[in-house]
Amino acid sequence: MSIMYKVWFVAVVFATVLSAVYSYATPSEQCPGESFEDLRDRIQVTPCGQKRCKLPKNSNITVVFKFTPKKVVKSITNEVFANIAGVPLPFIGVDGTDACGDVKRADTQEAVACPLPADQDYVYTNVFPVQPFYPAVNLRVHWNLKDGKKSLICFEVPAVITAGKKN
Ligand SMILES: *[C@@H]1O[C@H](CO)[C@@H](O)[C@H](O)[C@H]1NC(C)=O
């Protein structure tokens, strides 16, 4: 093989591997008025999809957030709603609940309790079921972890509820 061919071959392999890795990224977008650095590296919704998260009925969705507060965190509250055709519907059972109990230190995976020291990496994990009675519609999920009025991390993602498996 000529050198040029080898270089080209390596480049193609590299690009293929990269695109395979990136296709797992959640297509999260900034919440209005926010601009979190590396947002797409911080948010993971499973299962999802490349352009919108596909949420099958009768399945569990896992949401993982990584965040690094610049100030001490007194408390964390979930603000979760689904925007359906422009109408925000709170996600009952999650919206307004305490999120501190679902936070761990990113490095040691140890559970933590609020108040959280600043300048640490934290991971928040939540698993929720897609109920069979949810309407199979397009929606936009908004998920914000808030300390009082301040947002610690926030994302929005286009999603669709799909039929999934029958029970
Ligand atoms: C979802 O999680 C709950 C609680 O862990 C579990 O009981 C249930 O079987 C799970 N459902 C599916 C479809 O995996």
XYZ file of C-alpha atoms in Angstrom, residues 22-163:
142
model
C -21.219 10.065 18.479
C -24.418 8.401 17.331
C -24.940 7.448 20.978
C -24.942 11.087 22.054
C -28.324 12.317 23.206
C -29.470 15.150 20.907
C -29.970 17.462 23.867
C -30.349 21.191 23.419
C -29.893 24.133 25.761
C -32.849 25.324 27.793
C -34.000 28.845 26.905
C -31.585 31.412 28.353
C -28.996 28.821 29.464
C -25.644 27.838 27.936
C -24.033 24.909 29.732
C -20.594 23.980 28.435
C -20.318 20.555 26.754
C -24.039 19.963 27.274
C -24.122 16.889 25.048
C -21.328 15.255 27.046
C -23.244 15.886 30.248
C -26.639 14.452 29.357
C -27.475 10.878 28.535
C -30.984 9.563 27.901
C -31.292 5.800 27.278
C -32.829 4.673 25.000
C -32.860 7.690 22.721
C -32.122 8.190 19.007
C -29.973 10.411 16.860
C -32.430 13.226 16.197
C -35.080 12.685 18.850
C -35.476 10.354 21.807
C -37.852 7.509 21.070
C -39.580 6.539 24.295
C -41.353 3.172 23.990
C -44.422 2.594 26.154
C -43.946 -0.063 28.858
C -40.221 0.609 29.061
C -37.951 2.334 31.543
C -36.008 5.415 30.501
C -32.735 6.235 32.227
C -31.602 9.831 32.489
C -28.057 10.704 33.581
C -26.806 14.256 34.159
C -23.262 15.327 34.988
C -22.849 18.711 36.584
C -20.161 20.717 38.341
C -21.559 23.501 40.530
C -19.478 26.636 40.958
C -21.114 27.397 44.319
C -22.320 25.315 47.251
C -25.630 23.632 46.376
C -28.232 24.001 49.135
C -30.912 21.807 47.580
C -31.857 20.347 44.208
C -35.360 20.199 42.802
C -36.478 18.481 39.600
C -38.312 20.681 37.141
C -39.611 18.348 34.448
C -42.272 18.950 31.883
C -43.231 17.794 28.447
C -44.050 20.451 25.929
C -46.796 19.071 23.710
C -47.805 21.335 20.838
C -46.612 24.341 22.832
C -48.396 23.399 26.065
C -46.133 22.547 29.024
C -47.442 19.548 30.989
C -45.648 18.866 34.285
C -44.318 15.354 34.657
C -46.418 14.233 37.639
C -44.456 12.286 40.227
C -41.105 13.780 39.204
C -41.733 17.505 38.736
C -41.098 19.366 41.980
C -39.484 16.410 43.775
C -36.149 16.453 45.565
C -33.216 15.394 43.364
C -30.451 15.468 45.967
C -31.056 11.838 46.976
C -30.281 10.693 43.418
C -26.893 12.405 43.213
C -23.497 10.720 43.563
C -19.937 11.925 43.367
C -18.701 11.308 39.814
C -15.246 10.072 40.864
C -16.108 7.669 43.713
C -19.809 6.955 42.977
C -20.460 7.672 46.668
C -23.895 8.948 47.603
C -23.892 12.560 48.782
C -26.266 14.752 50.736
C -27.137 18.395 50.270
C -25.584 20.874 50.814
C -23.062 19.810 48.156
C -19.576 21.322 48.101
C -18.746 23.377 44.996
C -16.273 22.497 42.229
C -16.935 18.758 42.356
C -18.259 16.604 39.538
C -21.618 15.045 40.378
C -23.818 12.530 38.601
C -27.587 12.501 38.889
C -29.465 9.389 37.737
C -33.205 8.829 37.426
C -35.170 5.964 35.909
C -38.808 6.427 35.001
C -41.386 4.272 33.242
C -43.180 5.261 30.050
C -46.736 4.389 31.025
C -48.929 2.565 28.524
C -51.616 5.266 28.811
C -49.300 8.075 27.650
C -50.366 9.489 24.285
C -48.127 8.461 21.358
C -47.197 12.010 20.367
C -44.215 14.196 19.577
C -43.106 16.226 22.523
C -40.210 18.216 23.836
C -38.860 17.154 27.207
C -37.521 19.887 29.497
C -35.494 18.747 32.514
C -33.924 21.212 34.899
C -32.097 20.573 38.172
C -32.590 23.705 40.224
C -31.129 25.100 43.423
C -33.815 27.614 44.302
C -34.264 29.672 41.139
C -30.798 28.917 39.787
C -30.329 26.142 37.253
C -27.498 23.655 37.972
C -27.961 21.840 34.671
C -30.827 21.869 32.221
C -31.606 20.331 28.875
C -34.404 19.945 26.389
C -34.713 17.137 23.906
C -37.175 16.409 21.121
C -38.870 13.090 21.811
C -41.656 10.852 20.653
C -43.625 8.267 22.603
C -43.813 5.090 20.564
C -46.074 2.055 20.837
